Amino acid sequence: MHLNFNFLGRFTQDLLQGAWLTLVISFFALILSFALGLCVALMRSSKSRVLQAMGRIWVEFLRNTPFLVQLYFFYFGLPELGIKTDPVVTSIIALGINGSAPNCEVIRAGLLAVKTGYYESAYALGYSSFQTFRYIVLPISLRIAFKPLTSNCINLVLTSSVAFSITVNDLMGVSKTIAAQTAKPFEVYIFIMLAYCVFTFIISFVSKAIDRKISIRL
Amino acid sequence: MPMIEVKNIRKSFGSNTVFDDFSVNFDQSGVTVILGPSGTGKSTLLRCINGLETIDAGDILVDSLSVKEKRNLREIRLACGMVFQQTTLFPHLDVLENLVISPVKIQKMDRKEAVDKARALLDKVGLGGREHSKHNELSGGEQQRIAIARAMMMNPRALLLDEITSALDPEMTAEVLRILEKLAGDGVVMLAVTHEISFAQRVADRVIFLEKGNLVADASVDDFFSGIKSNNERIARFLQNISQG
């Protein structure tokens, strides 16, 4: 079989637009997944049993249902209740909510890794519980959690490719169209896989550089 | 009027009663060394004064403020700085930020003023020039000296020192004790749980000896190491055991 990628040159504009949309969806979903993950991690770490249970149900439900089903629920199910958003926004919300479950677990592990001594040192210096969390515990736990959060981030970027199934023209959506138009799915999907690899290698490289700067030894 | 009044406190951990109707006062000045065998309540006493442990009965007043009232805790903790046996410098911050963050965030001190003060304190503890080191680049003795400087940044009227040299080798212990002697010379009130008898003899004004949550001796340092030591067999044995290492 003779591999030829030259025909992809005609689709440069489409591919760049698709790649840009993949990055935009991933970026906003990442922020949402982090914010929700932090909130649920705090619920799971709280003293209230009700909040703990709610956090646990949230994580278990999301981890035990397929992402595609969640995405379809948001896109096809919620409009029946009058809640309708465009495909890109729906993808961001679905990815953000789905990504909050693993982020919650990683952030929670970071919170649990902060030794009692740091809390006591802060209290002894006059910090309130909130100030202790804000200035001492959260920065330490996020540094501890940074590496696994990066893995979750890569996972989220790769999962974003499912968004094509609700008509989003992201990198995957564009490649599906090109494959159909050119009847060369083999080359197209090899190229797309390489493109996703480039994304994740860049994320990995940048996060390693950040990790070297912020990593701490307890 | 005493700065710290411990009034008939009871404190238990499960079925283990550490204090039962225990009282003691600490004055507005001077260095008090708290001695006693392990598990006798020395650290618990300091932690109760600082509000890190709750008391089951009785009361502790710091500057007439009760530790039982949650709203008083911040003021009490600012009045009584505490340094622990295990150093817990905040690992995400360098030395200078470890000193600066608390007065800036808690006391709303101007940052420049806090930095100047931190530099002066670092010089005082002999660690000027190490302001950008991280905690894992410092020896145990250096970490404890930073922890003392960090506590002093909040201008406490008293320092509660909980066996701060017990995890250090003799050389590092000597470094830390030199700093404490300097601070005592500057008039900082100290309550020190320690097994460093030579420190007690050189620096302390008062020694109290606890055993099983009871005050066995409460005397001036001279009286303790002359009269009481020879009259009380338990104390004599304790001091002998310490000196034998």
CSV table of C-alpha atoms in Angstrom, one decimal:
chain,number,residue,atom,x,y,z
A,1,MET,CA,0.0,0.0,0.0
A,2,HIS,CA,1.3,3.4,-1.0
A,3,LEU,CA,0.9,6.1,1.6
A,4,ASN,CA,0.3,9.6,0.3
A,5,PHE,CA,-0.6,12.5,2.5
A,6,ASN,CA,-0.3,15.2,-0.1
A,7,PHE,CA,-4.1,15.4,-0.8
A,8,LEU,CA,-4.5,16.7,2.8
A,9,GLY,CA,-3.0,20.0,1.7
A,10,ARG,CA,-6.3,20.9,0.1
A,11,PHE,CA,-7.9,20.7,3.5
A,12,THR,CA,-5.4,22.7,5.5
A,13,GLN,CA,-7.9,25.4,6.3
A,14,ASP,CA,-10.5,22.9,7.5
A,15,LEU,CA,-8.0,21.0,9.5
A,16,LEU,CA,-6.7,24.1,11.2
A,17,GLN,CA,-10.3,25.2,12.1
A,18,GLY,CA,-11.0,21.8,13.5
A,19,ALA,CA,-7.8,21.8,15.5
A,20,TRP,CA,-8.6,25.2,16.8
A,21,LEU,CA,-12.1,24.1,17.9
A,22,THR,CA,-10.6,21.1,19.6
A,23,LEU,CA,-8.3,23.3,21.6
A,24,VAL,CA,-11.1,25.8,22.5
A,25,ILE,CA,-13.5,23.0,23.6
A,26,SER,CA,-10.7,21.3,25.6
A,27,PHE,CA,-9.6,24.6,27.2
A,28,PHE,CA,-13.0,25.6,28.5
A,29,ALA,CA,-13.9,22.1,29.5
A,30,LEU,CA,-10.6,21.8,31.4
A,31,ILE,CA,-11.4,25.0,33.4
A,32,LEU,CA,-14.9,23.7,34.1
A,33,SER,CA,-13.7,20.2,35.0
A,34,PHE,CA,-11.1,21.7,37.4
A,35,ALA,CA,-13.5,24.1,39.1
A,36,LEU,CA,-16.2,21.3,39.5
A,37,GLY,CA,-13.6,18.8,40.6
A,38,LEU,CA,-12.3,21.1,43.3
A,39,CYS,CA,-15.9,21.8,44.5
A,40,VAL,CA,-16.7,18.1,44.6
A,41,ALA,CA,-13.3,17.3,46.3
A,42,LEU,CA,-14.2,19.8,49.0
A,43,MET,CA,-17.6,18.2,49.4
A,44,ARG,CA,-16.0,14.8,49.7
A,45,SER,CA,-13.5,16.1,52.3
A,46,SER,CA,-16.1,18.0,54.3
A,47,LYS,CA,-17.3,16.9,57.7
A,48,SER,CA,-21.0,16.9,56.6
A,49,ARG,CA,-22.1,13.4,55.7
A,50,VAL,CA,-24.7,14.7,53.4
A,51,LEU,CA,-22.1,16.6,51.3
A,52,GLN,CA,-19.8,13.6,51.4
A,53,ALA,CA,-22.5,11.4,50.1
A,54,MET,CA,-23.5,13.9,47.4
A,55,GLY,CA,-19.9,14.2,46.2
A,56,ARG,CA,-19.5,10.4,46.2
A,57,ILE,CA,-22.7,9.9,44.2
A,58,TRP,CA,-21.5,12.5,41.7
A,59,VAL,CA,-18.1,10.8,41.2
A,60,GLU,CA,-19.5,7.3,41.0
A,61,PHE,CA,-22.3,8.2,38.7
A,62,LEU,CA,-20.0,9.9,36.2
A,63,ARG,CA,-17.3,7.2,36.4
A,64,ASN,CA,-19.8,4.4,35.8
A,65,THR,CA,-21.7,5.8,32.8
A,66,PRO,CA,-20.2,6.1,29.2
A,67,PHE,CA,-19.2,9.6,28.2
A,68,LEU,CA,-21.1,9.2,24.9
A,69,VAL,CA,-24.3,8.5,26.7
A,70,GLN,CA,-23.7,11.6,28.9
A,71,LEU,CA,-23.1,13.7,25.8
A,72,TYR,CA,-26.3,12.4,24.2
A,73,PHE,CA,-28.2,13.1,27.3
A,74,PHE,CA,-27.1,16.7,27.3
A,75,TYR,CA,-27.6,17.2,23.6
A,76,PHE,CA,-30.7,15.2,22.9
A,77,GLY,CA,-32.2,14.6,26.3
A,78,LEU,CA,-32.2,18.0,28.0
A,79,PRO,CA,-34.0,19.9,25.1
A,80,GLU,CA,-37.1,17.9,26.2
A,81,LEU,CA,-36.9,20.0,29.4
A,82,GLY,CA,-36.5,23.2,27.4
A,83,ILE,CA,-32.7,23.3,27.9
A,84,LYS,CA,-31.0,23.6,24.6
A,85,THR,CA,-27.5,24.7,23.9
A,86,ASP,CA,-25.4,24.6,20.7
A,87,PRO,CA,-23.2,21.6,20.1
A,88,VAL,CA,-19.9,23.3,21.1
A,89,VAL,CA,-21.3,24.6,24.4
A,90,THR,CA,-22.9,21.2,25.1
A,91,SER,CA,-19.6,19.5,24.4
A,92,ILE,CA,-17.8,21.8,26.8
A,93,ILE,CA,-20.4,21.3,29.6
A,94,ALA,CA,-20.5,17.5,29.1
A,95,LEU,CA,-16.7,17.2,29.0
A,96,GLY,CA,-16.3,19.5,32.0
A,97,ILE,CA,-18.8,17.6,34.1
A,98,ASN,CA,-17.3,14.2,33.0
A,99,GLY,CA,-13.8,15.4,33.7
A,100,SER,CA,-14.7,16.7,37.2
A,101,ALA,CA,-14.9,13.1,38.5
A,102,PRO,CA,-11.3,12.1,38.0
A,103,ASN,CA,-10.1,15.6,38.9
A,104,CYS,CA,-12.1,15.4,42.1
A,105,GLU,CA,-10.3,12.2,43.1
A,106,VAL,CA,-6.9,13.6,42.3
A,107,ILE,CA,-7.5,16.9,44.1
A,108,ARG,CA,-8.9,15.0,47.1
A,109,ALA,CA,-5.8,12.8,47.2
A,110,GLY,CA,-3.7,16.0,47.2
A,111,LEU,CA,-5.8,17.4,50.1
A,112,LEU,CA,-5.4,14.2,52.1
A,113,ALA,CA,-1.6,14.2,51.6
A,114,VAL,CA,-1.2,17.6,53.4
A,115,LYS,CA,0.1,16.7,56.9
A,116,THR,CA,-1.8,17.8,60.0
A,117,GLY,CA,1.4,19.7,61.0
A,118,TYR,CA,0.8,22.2,58.3
A,119,TYR,CA,-2.7,22.9,59.5
A,120,GLU,CA,-1.5,23.2,63.1
A,121,SER,CA,1.4,25.5,62.2
A,122,ALA,CA,-1.1,27.8,60.3
A,123,TYR,CA,-3.6,27.8,63.1
A,124,ALA,CA,-0.9,28.5,65.6
A,125,LEU,CA,0.1,31.5,63.5
A,126,GLY,CA,-3.4,32.9,63.8
A,127,TYR,CA,-4.9,31.7,60.5
A,128,SER,CA,-8.6,30.9,60.3
A,129,SER,CA,-9.8,27.6,58.8
A,130,PHE,CA,-10.5,29.4,55.5
A,131,GLN,CA,-7.2,31.2,55.5
A,132,THR,CA,-5.4,28.0,56.2
A,133,PHE,CA,-7.1,26.3,53.3
A,134,ARG,CA,-6.6,29.3,50.9
A,135,TYR,CA,-3.0,30.1,51.6
A,136,ILE,CA,-1.5,26.9,52.8
A,137,VAL,CA,-3.5,23.7,52.2
A,138,LEU,CA,-4.8,24.4,48.6
A,139,PRO,CA,-1.4,25.5,47.2
A,140,ILE,CA,0.3,22.5,48.7
A,141,SER,CA,-2.3,20.0,47.6
A,142,LEU,CA,-2.5,21.4,44.0
A,143,ARG,CA,1.2,21.0,43.7
A,144,ILE,CA,1.0,17.5,44.9
A,145,ALA,CA,-1.9,16.8,42.5
A,146,PHE,CA,-0.4,18.6,39.5
A,147,LYS,CA,1.1,15.6,37.7
A,148,PRO,CA,-2.1,13.4,37.8
A,149,LEU,CA,-4.1,16.5,36.9
A,150,THR,CA,-2.0,16.7,33.7
A,151,SER,CA,-2.9,13.1,32.9
A,152,ASN,CA,-6.6,13.9,33.3
A,153,CYS,CA,-6.1,17.0,31.1
A,154,ILE,CA,-4.6,14.8,28.3
A,155,ASN,CA,-7.4,12.4,28.7
A,156,LEU,CA,-9.9,15.2,28.4
A,157,VAL,CA,-8.3,16.4,25.1
A,158,LEU,CA,-8.5,12.9,23.7
A,159,THR,CA,-12.1,12.4,24.9
A,160,SER,CA,-13.1,15.7,23.2
A,161,SER,CA,-13.0,13.8,19.9
A,162,VAL,CA,-16.3,12.3,20.8
A,163,ALA,CA,-17.9,15.7,20.3
A,164,PHE,CA,-18.1,15.1,16.5
A,165,SER,CA,-21.0,12.7,17.3
A,166,ILE,CA,-23.2,15.8,18.1
A,167,THR,CA,-22.2,17.6,14.9
A,168,VAL,CA,-19.2,19.5,16.3
A,169,ASN,CA,-16.7,20.2,13.5
A,170,ASP,CA,-13.6,19.7,15.7
A,171,LEU,CA,-10.5,17.9,14.5
A,172,MET,CA,-12.3,14.5,14.6
A,173,GLY,CA,-15.4,15.9,12.9
A,174,VAL,CA,-13.4,17.6,10.1
A,175,SER,CA,-11.3,14.4,9.5
A,176,LYS,CA,-14.5,12.3,9.2
A,177,THR,CA,-15.8,14.6,6.5
A,178,ILE,CA,-12.4,14.6,4.7
A,179,ALA,CA,-12.2,10.8,4.9
A,180,ALA,CA,-15.7,10.5,3.4
A,181,GLN,CA,-14.9,13.0,0.6
A,182,THR,CA,-11.6,11.5,-0.4
A,183,ALA,CA,-12.3,7.9,0.4
A,184,LYS,CA,-8.8,7.7,2.0
A,185,PRO,CA,-9.7,7.0,5.7
A,186,PHE,CA,-6.4,5.2,6.3
A,187,GLU,CA,-4.2,8.2,5.6
A,188,VAL,CA,-6.7,10.7,7.2
A,189,TYR,CA,-7.0,8.8,10.5
A,190,ILE,CA,-3.2,8.3,10.7
A,191,PHE,CA,-2.8,12.0,10.2
A,192,ILE,CA,-5.4,12.8,12.8
A,193,MET,CA,-3.9,10.4,15.3
A,194,LEU,CA,-0.5,12.1,14.9
A,195,ALA,CA,-2.2,15.5,15.3
A,196,TYR,CA,-3.7,14.4,18.7
A,197,CYS,CA,-0.3,13.0,19.6
A,198,VAL,CA,1.3,16.4,18.9
A,199,PHE,CA,-1.4,18.1,21.2
A,200,THR,CA,-0.7,15.7,24.0
A,201,PHE,CA,3.1,15.8,23.6
A,202,ILE,CA,2.9,19.6,23.9
A,203,ILE,CA,0.7,19.4,27.0
A,204,SER,CA,3.1,16.8,28.5
A,205,PHE,CA,6.2,18.9,27.7
A,206,VAL,CA,4.7,22.1,29.1
A,207,SER,CA,3.4,20.4,32.2
A,208,LYS,CA,6.7,18.8,32.9
A,209,ALA,CA,8.4,22.2,32.7
A,210,ILE,CA,5.8,23.6,35.1
A,211,ASP,CA,6.1,20.6,37.4
A,212,ARG,CA,9.8,21.1,37.7
A,213,LYS,CA,9.2,24.7,38.9
A,214,ILE,CA,6.4,24.0,41.3
A,215,SER,CA,7.0,20.5,42.6
A,216,ILE,CA,7.5,20.2,46.3
A,217,ARG,CA,8.9,17.6,48.6
A,218,LEU,CA,7.0,17.2,51.8
B,1,MET,CA,-1.8,39.5,86.9
B,2,PRO,CA,-0.6,36.4,85.1
B,3,MET,CA,-0.5,36.3,81.3
B,4,ILE,CA,-1.7,32.7,81.2
B,5,GLU,CA,-4.0,31.2,83.8
B,6,VAL,CA,-4.7,27.5,83.6
B,7,LYS,CA,-7.7,26.9,85.9
B,8,ASN,CA,-8.7,23.5,87.1
B,9,ILE,CA,-8.6,21.9,83.7
B,10,ARG,CA,-9.5,18.4,82.8
B,11,LYS,CA,-8.3,16.9,79.5
B,12,SER,CA,-8.8,13.3,78.3
B,13,PHE,CA,-8.0,11.4,75.2
B,14,GLY,CA,-10.6,8.7,75.2
B,15,SER,CA,-10.2,6.8,78.5
B,16,ASN,CA,-6.7,8.3,79.1
B,17,THR,CA,-7.1,11.3,81.4
B,18,VAL,CA,-4.1,13.6,81.0
B,19,PHE,CA,-5.2,16.4,83.3
B,20,ASP,CA,-7.7,16.3,86.1
B,21,ASP,CA,-8.2,19.6,88.0
B,22,PHE,CA,-4.9,20.9,87.0
B,23,SER,CA,-4.0,24.6,87.6
B,24,VAL,CA,-0.9,26.7,86.9
B,25,ASN,CA,-0.2,30.3,86.1
B,26,PHE,CA,2.5,31.9,83.8
B,27,ASP,CA,3.6,35.4,84.4
B,28,GLN,CA,4.0,38.3,82.0
B,29,SER,CA,7.8,37.8,81.8
B,30,GLY,CA,10.5,35.3,82.0
B,31,VAL,CA,11.4,31.8,80.7
B,32,THR,CA,9.6,28.8,82.2
B,33,VAL,CA,10.9,25.3,81.4
B,34,ILE,CA,8.5,22.5,81.7
B,35,LEU,CA,10.1,19.2,82.5
B,36,GLY,CA,8.7,15.7,83.0
B,37,PRO,CA,8.7,12.2,81.7
B,38,SER,CA,7.1,11.4,78.3
B,39,GLY,CA,3.3,11.2,78.2
B,40,THR,CA,2.9,13.3,81.2
B,41,GLY,CA,1.0,16.1,79.5
B,42,LYS,CA,3.7,18.7,78.8
B,43,SER,CA,2.9,19.1,75.1
B,44,THR,CA,-0.8,18.7,75.7
B,45,LEU,CA,-0.6,21.7,78.1
B,46,LEU,CA,1.0,23.9,75.5
B,47,ARG,CA,-1.5,22.7,72.9
B,48,CYS,CA,-4.4,23.5,75.2
B,49,ILE,CA,-3.0,27.0,75.9
B,50,ASN,CA,-2.8,27.6,72.1
B,51,GLY,CA,-6.3,26.1,71.5
B,52,LEU,CA,-5.0,23.3,69.3
B,53,GLU,CA,-6.6,20.9,71.8
B,54,THR,CA,-10.0,21.5,73.5
B,55,ILE,CA,-10.3,21.1,77.2
B,56,ASP,CA,-13.1,19.0,78.8
B,57,ALA,CA,-13.5,21.2,81.9
B,58,GLY,CA,-12.0,24.2,83.7
B,59,ASP,CA,-10.7,27.1,81.7
B,60,ILE,CA,-7.5,28.6,80.3
B,61,LEU,CA,-7.2,32.4,80.1
B,62,VAL,CA,-4.7,34.2,78.0
B,63,ASP,CA,-4.7,37.9,78.8
B,64,SER,CA,-8.1,37.2,80.4
B,65,LEU,CA,-9.4,35.7,77.1
B,66,SER,CA,-10.8,32.2,77.4
B,67,VAL,CA,-9.6,29.5,75.0
B,68,LYS,CA,-13.0,28.0,75.2
B,69,GLU,CA,-14.5,30.8,73.2
B,70,LYS,CA,-13.7,30.2,69.5
B,71,ARG,CA,-13.8,33.9,68.7
B,72,ASN,CA,-10.8,34.4,71.1
B,73,LEU,CA,-8.5,31.9,69.5
B,74,ARG,CA,-7.0,34.2,66.8
B,75,GLU,CA,-6.1,36.8,69.4
B,76,ILE,CA,-4.7,34.1,71.8
B,77,ARG,CA,-2.7,32.5,69.0
B,78,LEU,CA,-1.2,35.9,68.0
B,79,ALA,CA,-0.3,36.5,71.6
B,80,CYS,CA,1.3,33.0,72.0
B,81,GLY,CA,3.4,31.9,69.1
B,82,MET,CA,4.1,28.2,69.0
B,83,VAL,CA,7.0,26.2,67.5
B,84,PHE,CA,6.6,22.5,67.2
B,85,GLN,CA,8.9,19.5,67.5
B,86,GLN,CA,8.5,18.6,63.9
B,87,THR,CA,9.3,21.6,61.8
B,88,THR,CA,6.5,22.4,59.3
B,89,LEU,CA,7.8,25.2,57.1
B,90,PHE,CA,5.3,25.6,54.3
B,91,PRO,CA,6.9,23.6,51.5
B,92,HIS,CA,5.5,25.6,48.6
B,93,LEU,CA,7.2,28.8,49.8
B,94,ASP,CA,10.8,29.8,50.2
B,95,VAL,CA,12.3,30.9,53.5
B,96,LEU,CA,11.5,34.6,53.0
B,97,GLU,CA,7.9,33.9,52.0
B,98,ASN,CA,7.4,31.5,54.9
B,99,LEU,CA,8.1,34.5,57.1
B,100,VAL,CA,6.3,37.2,55.2
B,101,ILE,CA,3.0,35.4,54.3
B,102,SER,CA,1.5,35.3,57.7
B,103,PRO,CA,1.9,39.0,58.8
B,104,VAL,CA,0.8,40.1,55.3
B,105,LYS,CA,-2.3,37.9,55.1
B,106,ILE,CA,-3.3,37.7,58.7
B,107,GLN,CA,-2.2,41.0,60.2
B,108,LYS,CA,-2.5,43.0,57.0
B,109,MET,CA,1.1,44.2,57.5
B,110,ASP,CA,2.5,46.2,54.6
B,111,ARG,CA,4.5,43.7,52.5
B,112,LYS,CA,7.7,45.9,52.3
B,113,GLU,CA,7.6,46.3,56.1
B,114,ALA,CA,7.2,42.5,56.5
B,115,VAL,CA,10.1,41.8,54.1
B,116,ASP,CA,12.3,44.2,56.1
B,117,LYS,CA,11.3,42.6,59.3
B,118,ALA,CA,11.8,39.1,57.9
B,119,ARG,CA,15.3,40.0,56.8
B,120,ALA,CA,16.2,41.4,60.2
B,121,LEU,CA,14.9,38.3,61.9
B,122,LEU,CA,16.7,36.0,59.5
B,123,ASP,CA,19.9,37.9,60.4
B,124,LYS,CA,19.1,37.4,64.1
B,125,VAL,CA,18.7,33.7,63.7
B,126,GLY,CA,21.9,33.5,61.7
B,127,LEU,CA,20.3,32.7,58.4
B,128,GLY,CA,20.6,36.0,56.5
B,129,GLY,CA,21.3,35.2,52.9
B,130,ARG,CA,19.2,32.0,52.9
B,131,GLU,CA,15.9,33.8,52.1
B,132,HIS,CA,15.4,32.0,48.8
B,133,SER,CA,16.2,28.5,50.0
B,134,LYS,CA,13.4,25.9,50.1
B,135,HIS,CA,12.7,23.9,53.3
B,136,ASN,CA,14.3,20.8,51.9
B,137,GLU,CA,17.6,22.7,51.3
B,138,LEU,CA,17.9,23.4,55.0
B,139,SER,CA,19.2,21.3,57.9
B,140,GLY,CA,16.9,20.4,60.8
B,141,GLY,CA,18.5,23.0,63.0
B,142,GLU,CA,18.1,25.7,60.3
B,143,GLN,CA,14.5,24.8,59.8
B,144,GLN,CA,13.8,25.2,63.5
B,145,ARG,CA,15.5,28.5,63.5
B,146,ILE,CA,13.3,29.6,60.6
B,147,ALA,CA,10.3,28.3,62.5
B,148,ILE,CA,11.2,30.4,65.5
B,149,ALA,CA,11.7,33.5,63.2
B,150,ARG,CA,8.3,32.7,61.6
B,151,ALA,CA,6.6,32.7,65.0
B,152,MET,CA,8.4,35.9,66.0
B,153,MET,CA,7.1,37.7,62.8
B,154,MET,CA,3.7,37.9,64.4
B,155,ASN,CA,5.1,39.8,67.4
B,156,PRO,CA,3.9,37.3,70.0
B,157,ARG,CA,4.2,38.2,73.6
B,158,ALA,CA,5.0,34.6,74.5
B,159,LEU,CA,6.6,31.7,72.6
B,160,LEU,CA,5.4,28.2,73.3
B,161,LEU,CA,8.2,25.8,72.5
B,162,ASP,CA,7.2,22.1,72.2
B,163,GLU,CA,10.4,20.0,72.4
B,164,ILE,CA,11.8,21.9,69.5
B,165,THR,CA,15.3,20.4,69.8
B,166,SER,CA,14.3,16.8,70.4
B,167,ALA,CA,14.6,15.7,66.8
B,168,LEU,CA,18.0,17.5,66.3
B,169,ASP,CA,21.6,16.3,66.7
B,170,PRO,CA,23.7,18.0,69.5
B,171,GLU,CA,25.3,20.5,67.1
B,172,MET,CA,22.0,21.7,65.7
B,173,THR,CA,20.5,21.7,69.1
B,174,ALA,CA,23.2,24.1,70.3
B,175,GLU,CA,22.4,26.4,67.3
B,176,VAL,CA,18.8,26.5,68.2
B,177,LEU,CA,19.4,27.0,71.9
B,178,ARG,CA,21.7,29.9,71.1
B,179,ILE,CA,18.9,31.6,69.3
B,180,LEU,CA,16.5,31.0,72.2
B,181,GLU,CA,19.0,32.5,74.6
B,182,LYS,CA,19.2,35.6,72.5
B,183,LEU,CA,15.4,35.9,72.4
B,184,ALA,CA,15.2,35.4,76.1
B,185,GLY,CA,17.8,38.1,76.5
B,186,ASP,CA,15.5,40.4,74.5
B,187,GLY,CA,12.7,39.8,77.0
B,188,VAL,CA,10.5,37.3,75.0
B,189,VAL,CA,8.3,35.3,77.4
B,190,MET,CA,8.9,31.6,76.8
B,191,LEU,CA,7.2,28.4,77.9
B,192,ALA,CA,9.6,25.6,76.8
B,193,VAL,CA,9.0,21.9,77.0
B,194,THR,CA,12.5,20.6,76.7
B,195,HIS,CA,14.9,18.0,78.0
B,196,GLU,CA,17.8,20.4,77.6
B,197,ILE,CA,18.8,20.7,81.3
B,198,SER,CA,21.8,23.0,80.5
B,199,PHE,CA,19.4,25.4,78.7
B,200,ALA,CA,17.1,25.3,81.6
B,201,GLN,CA,20.0,26.1,84.0
B,202,ARG,CA,21.4,28.9,81.9
B,203,VAL,CA,18.2,30.6,80.6
B,204,ALA,CA,15.1,29.6,82.7
B,205,ASP,CA,13.7,31.7,85.5
B,206,ARG,CA,11.3,29.0,86.6
B,207,VAL,CA,11.1,25.2,86.2
B,208,ILE,CA,7.9,23.2,86.6
B,209,PHE,CA,7.9,19.4,86.7
B,210,LEU,CA,4.9,17.4,85.7
B,211,GLU,CA,4.2,13.8,86.2
B,212,LYS,CA,1.0,12.1,85.2
B,213,GLY,CA,-0.7,15.4,84.8
B,214,ASN,CA,0.2,16.6,88.2
B,215,LEU,CA,2.4,19.5,89.2
B,216,VAL,CA,5.2,17.8,91.2
B,217,ALA,CA,7.4,20.9,91.4
B,218,ASP,CA,7.1,24.6,90.6
B,219,ALA,CA,10.2,26.5,91.6
B,220,SER,CA,12.8,29.0,90.6
B,221,VAL,CA,15.6,27.5,88.6
B,222,ASP,CA,18.0,27.8,91.5
B,223,ASP,CA,15.7,26.2,93.9
B,224,PHE,CA,14.8,23.4,91.5
B,225,PHE,CA,18.4,22.4,90.7
B,226,SER,CA,19.6,22.7,94.3
B,227,GLY,CA,17.0,22.0,96.9
B,228,ILE,CA,14.1,20.3,95.2
B,229,LYS,CA,16.3,18.1,93.0
B,230,SER,CA,18.0,16.6,96.1
B,231,ASN,CA,14.9,16.3,98.1
B,232,ASN,CA,12.6,14.7,95.5
B,233,GLU,CA,13.7,11.3,94.6
B,234,ARG,CA,11.5,11.1,91.4
B,235,ILE,CA,13.0,14.4,90.0
B,236,ALA,CA,16.5,13.3,90.9
B,237,ARG,CA,16.0,10.1,89.0
B,238,PHE,CA,14.5,11.8,86.0
B,239,LEU,CA,17.4,14.3,85.8
B,240,GLN,CA,19.9,11.5,86.2
B,241,ASN,CA,18.3,9.6,83.4
B,242,ILE,CA,18.3,12.6,81.1
B,243,SER,CA,22.0,13.4,81.8
B,244,GLN,CA,22.8,9.8,81.0
B,245,GLY,CA,21.2,10.3,77.7
